[in-house]
Coordinates of C-alpha atoms in Angstrom, one line a residue:
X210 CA -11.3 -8.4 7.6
X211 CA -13.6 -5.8 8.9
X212 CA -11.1 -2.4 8.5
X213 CA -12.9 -0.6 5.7
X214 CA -16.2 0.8 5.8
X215 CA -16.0 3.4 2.6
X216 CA -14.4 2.6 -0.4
X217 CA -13.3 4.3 -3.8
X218 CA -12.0 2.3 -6.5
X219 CA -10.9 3.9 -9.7
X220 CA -11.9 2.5 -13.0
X221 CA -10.8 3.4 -16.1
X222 CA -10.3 1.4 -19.3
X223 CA -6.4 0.4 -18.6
X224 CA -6.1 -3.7 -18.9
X225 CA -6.7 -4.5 -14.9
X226 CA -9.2 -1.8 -13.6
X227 CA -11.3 -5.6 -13.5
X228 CA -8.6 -7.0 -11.0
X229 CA -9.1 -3.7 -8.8
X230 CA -12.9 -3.6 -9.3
X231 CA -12.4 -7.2 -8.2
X232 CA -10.7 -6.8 -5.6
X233 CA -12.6 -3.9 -4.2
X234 CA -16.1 -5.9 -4.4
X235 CA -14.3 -8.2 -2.6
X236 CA -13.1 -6.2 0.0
X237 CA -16.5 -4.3 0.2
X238 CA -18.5 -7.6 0.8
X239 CA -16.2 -8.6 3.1
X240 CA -16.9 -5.5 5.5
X241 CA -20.4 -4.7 4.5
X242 CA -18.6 -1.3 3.3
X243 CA -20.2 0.8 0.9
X244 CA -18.3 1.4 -2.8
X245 CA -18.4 3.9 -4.8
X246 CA -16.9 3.0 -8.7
X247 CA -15.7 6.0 -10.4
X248 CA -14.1 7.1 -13.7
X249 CA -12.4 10.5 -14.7
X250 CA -12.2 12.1 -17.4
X251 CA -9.9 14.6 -18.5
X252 CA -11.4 18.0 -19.1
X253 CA -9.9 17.9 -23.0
X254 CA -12.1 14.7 -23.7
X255 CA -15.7 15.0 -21.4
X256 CA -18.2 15.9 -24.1
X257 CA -21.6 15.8 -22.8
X258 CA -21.8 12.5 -24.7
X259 CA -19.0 10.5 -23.4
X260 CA -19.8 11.9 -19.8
X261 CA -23.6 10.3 -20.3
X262 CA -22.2 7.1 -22.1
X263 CA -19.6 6.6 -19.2
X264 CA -22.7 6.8 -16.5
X265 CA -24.6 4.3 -18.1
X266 CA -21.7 1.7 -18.0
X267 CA -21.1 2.3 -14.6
X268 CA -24.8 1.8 -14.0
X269 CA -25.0 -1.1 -15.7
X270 CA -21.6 -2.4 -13.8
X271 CA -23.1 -1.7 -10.5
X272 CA -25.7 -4.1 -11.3
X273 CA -22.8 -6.7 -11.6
X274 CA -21.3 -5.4 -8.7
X275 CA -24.4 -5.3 -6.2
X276 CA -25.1 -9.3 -7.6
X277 CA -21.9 -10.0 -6.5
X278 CA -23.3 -9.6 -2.7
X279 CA -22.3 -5.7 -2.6
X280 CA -25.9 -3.4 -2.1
X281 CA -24.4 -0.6 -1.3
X282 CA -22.8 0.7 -4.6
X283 CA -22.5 4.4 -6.1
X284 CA -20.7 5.5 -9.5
X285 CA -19.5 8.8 -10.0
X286 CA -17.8 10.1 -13.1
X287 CA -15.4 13.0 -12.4
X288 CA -13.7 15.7 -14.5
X289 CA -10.1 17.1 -14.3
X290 CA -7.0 15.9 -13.4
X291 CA -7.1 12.1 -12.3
X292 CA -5.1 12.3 -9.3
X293 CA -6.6 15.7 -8.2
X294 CA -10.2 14.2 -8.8
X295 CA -9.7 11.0 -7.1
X296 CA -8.3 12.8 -3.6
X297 CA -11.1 15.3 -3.9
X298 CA -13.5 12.7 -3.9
X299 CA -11.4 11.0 -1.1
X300 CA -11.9 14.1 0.8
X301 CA -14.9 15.2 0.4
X302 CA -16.8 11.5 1.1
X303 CA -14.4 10.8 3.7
X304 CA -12.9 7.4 2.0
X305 CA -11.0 5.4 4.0
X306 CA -9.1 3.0 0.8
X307 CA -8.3 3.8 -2.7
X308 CA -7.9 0.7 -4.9
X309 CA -6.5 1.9 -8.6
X310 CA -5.3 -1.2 -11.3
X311 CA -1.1 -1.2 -12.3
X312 CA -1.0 -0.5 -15.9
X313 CA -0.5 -4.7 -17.8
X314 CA 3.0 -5.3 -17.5
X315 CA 4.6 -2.3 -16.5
X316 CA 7.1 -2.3 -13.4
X317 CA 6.3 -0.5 -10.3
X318 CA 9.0 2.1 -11.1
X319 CA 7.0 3.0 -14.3
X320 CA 3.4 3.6 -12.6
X321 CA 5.4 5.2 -9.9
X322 CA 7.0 7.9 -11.9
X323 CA 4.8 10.3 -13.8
X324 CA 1.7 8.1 -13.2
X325 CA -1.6 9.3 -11.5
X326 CA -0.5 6.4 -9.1
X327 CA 2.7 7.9 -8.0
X328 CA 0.5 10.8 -6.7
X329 CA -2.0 8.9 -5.3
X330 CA 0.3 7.3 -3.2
X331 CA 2.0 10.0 -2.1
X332 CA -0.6 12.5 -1.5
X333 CA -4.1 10.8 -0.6
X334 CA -4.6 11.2 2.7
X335 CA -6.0 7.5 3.5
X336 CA -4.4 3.8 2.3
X337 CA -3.7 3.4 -1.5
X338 CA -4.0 -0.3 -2.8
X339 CA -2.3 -0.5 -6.8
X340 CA -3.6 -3.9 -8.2
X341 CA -1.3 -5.7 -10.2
X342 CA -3.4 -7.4 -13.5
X343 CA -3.2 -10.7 -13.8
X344 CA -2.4 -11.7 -10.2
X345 CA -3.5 -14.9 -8.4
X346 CA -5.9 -14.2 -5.9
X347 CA -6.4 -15.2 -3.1
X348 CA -2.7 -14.0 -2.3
X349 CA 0.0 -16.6 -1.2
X350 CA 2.5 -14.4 0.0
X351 CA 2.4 -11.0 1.5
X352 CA 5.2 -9.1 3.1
X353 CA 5.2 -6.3 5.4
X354 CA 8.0 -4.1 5.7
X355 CA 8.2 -2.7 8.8
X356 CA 10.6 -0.1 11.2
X357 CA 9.6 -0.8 14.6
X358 CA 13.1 1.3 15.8
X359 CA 11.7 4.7 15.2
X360 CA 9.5 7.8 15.7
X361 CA 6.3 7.6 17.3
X362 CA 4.8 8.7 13.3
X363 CA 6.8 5.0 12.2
X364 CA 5.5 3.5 14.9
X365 CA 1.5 4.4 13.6
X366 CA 2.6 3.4 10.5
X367 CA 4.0 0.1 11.7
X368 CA 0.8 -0.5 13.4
X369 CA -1.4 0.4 10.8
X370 CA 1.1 -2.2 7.9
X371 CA 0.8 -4.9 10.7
X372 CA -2.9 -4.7 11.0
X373 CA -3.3 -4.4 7.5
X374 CA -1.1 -7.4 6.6
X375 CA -2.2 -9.9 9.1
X376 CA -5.6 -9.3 8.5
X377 CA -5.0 -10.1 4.6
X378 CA -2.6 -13.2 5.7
X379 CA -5.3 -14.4 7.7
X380 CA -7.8 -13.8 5.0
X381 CA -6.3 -15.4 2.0
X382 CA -4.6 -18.2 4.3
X383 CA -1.3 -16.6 3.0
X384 CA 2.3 -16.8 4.2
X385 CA 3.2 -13.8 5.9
X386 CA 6.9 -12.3 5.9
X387 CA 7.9 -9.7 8.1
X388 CA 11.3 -8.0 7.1
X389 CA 12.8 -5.2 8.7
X390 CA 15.9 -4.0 7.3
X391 CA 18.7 -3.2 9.6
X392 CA 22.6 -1.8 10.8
X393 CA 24.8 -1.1 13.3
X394 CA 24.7 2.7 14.7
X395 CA 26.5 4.3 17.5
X396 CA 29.9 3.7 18.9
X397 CA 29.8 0.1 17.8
X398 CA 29.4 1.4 14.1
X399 CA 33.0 2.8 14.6
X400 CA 33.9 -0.2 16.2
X401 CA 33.7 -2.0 13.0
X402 CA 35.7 0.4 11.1
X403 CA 38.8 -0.3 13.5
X404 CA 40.9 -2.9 14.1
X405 CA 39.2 -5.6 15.8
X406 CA 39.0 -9.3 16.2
X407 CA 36.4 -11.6 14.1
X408 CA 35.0 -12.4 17.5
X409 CA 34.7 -8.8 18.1
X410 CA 33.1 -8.2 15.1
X411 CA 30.7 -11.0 14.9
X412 CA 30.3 -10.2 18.9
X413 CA 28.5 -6.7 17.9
X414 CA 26.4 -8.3 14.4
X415 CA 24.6 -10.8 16.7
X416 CA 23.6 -7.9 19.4
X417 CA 23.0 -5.5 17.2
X418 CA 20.8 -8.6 15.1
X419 CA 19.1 -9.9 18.5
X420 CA 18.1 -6.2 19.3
X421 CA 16.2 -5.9 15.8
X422 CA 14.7 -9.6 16.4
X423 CA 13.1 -8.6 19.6
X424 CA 11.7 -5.2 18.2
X425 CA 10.2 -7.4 15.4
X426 CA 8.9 -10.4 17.7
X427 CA 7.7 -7.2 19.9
X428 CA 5.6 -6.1 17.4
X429 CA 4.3 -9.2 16.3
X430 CA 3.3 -10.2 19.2
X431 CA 0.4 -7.6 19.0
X432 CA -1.6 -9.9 16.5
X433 CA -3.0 -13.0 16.2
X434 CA -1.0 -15.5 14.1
X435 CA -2.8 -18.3 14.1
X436 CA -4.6 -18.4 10.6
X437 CA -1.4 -18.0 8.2
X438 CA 2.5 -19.2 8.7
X439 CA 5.1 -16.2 9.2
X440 CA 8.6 -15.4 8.7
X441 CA 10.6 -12.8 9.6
X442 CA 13.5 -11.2 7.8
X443 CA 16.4 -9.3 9.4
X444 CA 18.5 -8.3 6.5
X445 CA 21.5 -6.1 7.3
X446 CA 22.2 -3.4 5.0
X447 CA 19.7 -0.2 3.1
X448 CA 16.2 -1.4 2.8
X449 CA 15.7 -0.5 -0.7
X450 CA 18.2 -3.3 -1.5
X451 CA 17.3 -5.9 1.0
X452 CA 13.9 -5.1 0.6
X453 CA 13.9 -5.8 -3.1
X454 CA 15.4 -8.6 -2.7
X455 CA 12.9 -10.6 -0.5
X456 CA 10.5 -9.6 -3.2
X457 CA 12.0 -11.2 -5.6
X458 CA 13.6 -14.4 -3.5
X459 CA 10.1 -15.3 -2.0
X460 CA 8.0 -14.0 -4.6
X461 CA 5.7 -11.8 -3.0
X462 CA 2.2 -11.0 -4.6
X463 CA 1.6 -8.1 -2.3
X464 CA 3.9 -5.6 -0.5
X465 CA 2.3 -3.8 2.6
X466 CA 4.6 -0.4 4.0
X467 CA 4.5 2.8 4.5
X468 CA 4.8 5.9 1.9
X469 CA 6.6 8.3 4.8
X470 CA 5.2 11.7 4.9
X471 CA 6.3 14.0 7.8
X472 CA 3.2 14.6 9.9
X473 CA 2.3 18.2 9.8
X474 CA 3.9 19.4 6.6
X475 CA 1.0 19.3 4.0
X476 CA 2.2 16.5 1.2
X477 CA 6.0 16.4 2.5
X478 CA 7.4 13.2 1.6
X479 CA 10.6 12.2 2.8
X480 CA 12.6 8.8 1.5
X481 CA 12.3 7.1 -2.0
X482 CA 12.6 3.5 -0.5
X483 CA 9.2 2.5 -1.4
X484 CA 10.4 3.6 -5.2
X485 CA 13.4 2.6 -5.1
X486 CA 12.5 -1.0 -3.6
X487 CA 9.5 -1.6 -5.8
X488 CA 11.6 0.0 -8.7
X489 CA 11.6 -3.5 -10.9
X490 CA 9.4 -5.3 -8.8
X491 CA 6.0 -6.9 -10.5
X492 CA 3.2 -7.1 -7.4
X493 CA 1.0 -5.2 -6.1
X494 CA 1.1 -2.6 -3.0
X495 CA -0.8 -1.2 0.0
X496 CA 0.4 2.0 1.2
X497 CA -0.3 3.8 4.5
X498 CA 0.5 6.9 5.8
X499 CA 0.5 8.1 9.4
X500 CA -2.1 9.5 11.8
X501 CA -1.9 13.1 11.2
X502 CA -1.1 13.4 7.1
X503 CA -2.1 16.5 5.6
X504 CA -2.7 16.0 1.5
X505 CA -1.6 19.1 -0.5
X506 CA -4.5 19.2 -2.6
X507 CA -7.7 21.3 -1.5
X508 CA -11.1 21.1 -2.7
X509 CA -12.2 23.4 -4.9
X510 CA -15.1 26.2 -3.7
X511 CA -18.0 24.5 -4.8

């Protein structure tokens, strides 16, 4: 999996900043990337002694981390507001993936509201990876959720969750599910709504479904498949729900999808399916975001 070539992973002493740094090394080795480990500290609580005792932790962890088969390994402790810090950093070294631990045991709803994650994920301009603690690794079972009937911006980030999630299927040796969630628009929507015959009916489901199969086996067809299994899912019905419920039916360790942000409005974001669908879900996520996102946050003068 050679797609990152600059790395930030956040550590901090929440139970499963291990499984991110673990999964970071990993990652790193694995593309001869360099990575940088860092930890912030809020302005209220970086003394002058806990900002020298936090750098010699991290030096003595990047010892660990370069014997682990990493040599290219930097620590950085930053002050301020987590969130803020972390995409500063992000823009200023020019990062290309994020890795942050899920707080032990919390849903995804809880680190995505009012959580230095929920901003993360919304507002750092390159891919966001939350770690779930505790997971088995190598992943099993990964599922990309994908839209492949939309915008050109969709269609960037369907590349980009496609990419990302057959690489990782073909890395861990994982089952890969596709799912696309689906309904019937247009005339034939209205269609349904009148009086017509079952055959009718069913008549318009299986074009409508067909349609949506060949978009998906469309885009599929763009990557190799020949190092994992796949399945697809064509659920009818709002993707939050059918979504969710994949998740949970399949038990998937890692979701890979898109946080939508509309390209060219600084930090817009627009649709809560990735909260709502990860809302009581227990797994970790990769985010992307299109080509062309522009972060809210701004680095400071220096």
């Amino acid at each position: 999996m050679k797609r990152f070539t600059n790395i930030l992973v956040v550590f901090d002493d929440a139970i499963g900043a291990e499984d991110a740094l673990e999964q970071a090394v990993s990652l790193a080795r694995e593309n001869t990337a360099r990575l940088t480990v860092t930890v912030v500290l809020r302005d209220g609580e970086a003394s002058p002694q806990l900002v020298a005792e936090t750098e010699k932790r991290l030096r003595r962890l990047s010892l660990g981390v370069q014997n682990a088969g990493v040599s290219d390994v930097q620590t950085l402790v930053l002050t301020g507001i987590p969130f803020l810090e972390v995409i500063r950093q992000v823009i200023r070294a020019e990062h290309d993936l994020v890795l942050a631990c899920a707080e032990s045991g919390s849903t995804i709803k809880q680190i995505f509201f009012g959580s230095t994650a929920t901003h993360l994920v919304r507002k750092c301009p390159c891919p966001v990876w939350i770690v779930k603690p505790d997971q088995v690794v190598p992943y099993q079972r990964i599922l990309a959720a994908v839209d492949p009937h939309n915008s050109d911006s969709e269609d960037q980030i369907n590349t980009l969750i496609m990419g990302l999630a057959t690489s990782l299927a073909s890395r861990d040796h994982a089952v890969l599910h596709i799912t696309h969630a689906w309904d019937v628009d247009g005339n034939d929507r209205d269609s349904l709504r009148s009086e017509i015959t079952i055959e009718q009916r069913d008549a318009i489901l299986k074009r409508h479904h067909d349609k949506h199969h060949a978009a998906v086996n469309s885009l599929l067809s763009r990557y190799s498949t020949s190092q994992f299994n796949h399945r697809i899912h064509l659920p009818r019905g709002r993707p939050e729900r059918a979504i969710g419920q994949i998740v949970r039916q399949e038990q998937i360790d890692l979701i890979v999808m898109g946080s939508v942000a509309r390209v060219g409005i600084p930090g817009y974001f627009i649709g809560n399916t990735a909260e709502t669908v990860l809302g009581s879900q227990r797994c970790s996520i990769l985010t992307v975001k299109p080509n062309g996102f522009e972060t809210p946050v701004l680095l400071l003068e220096e």
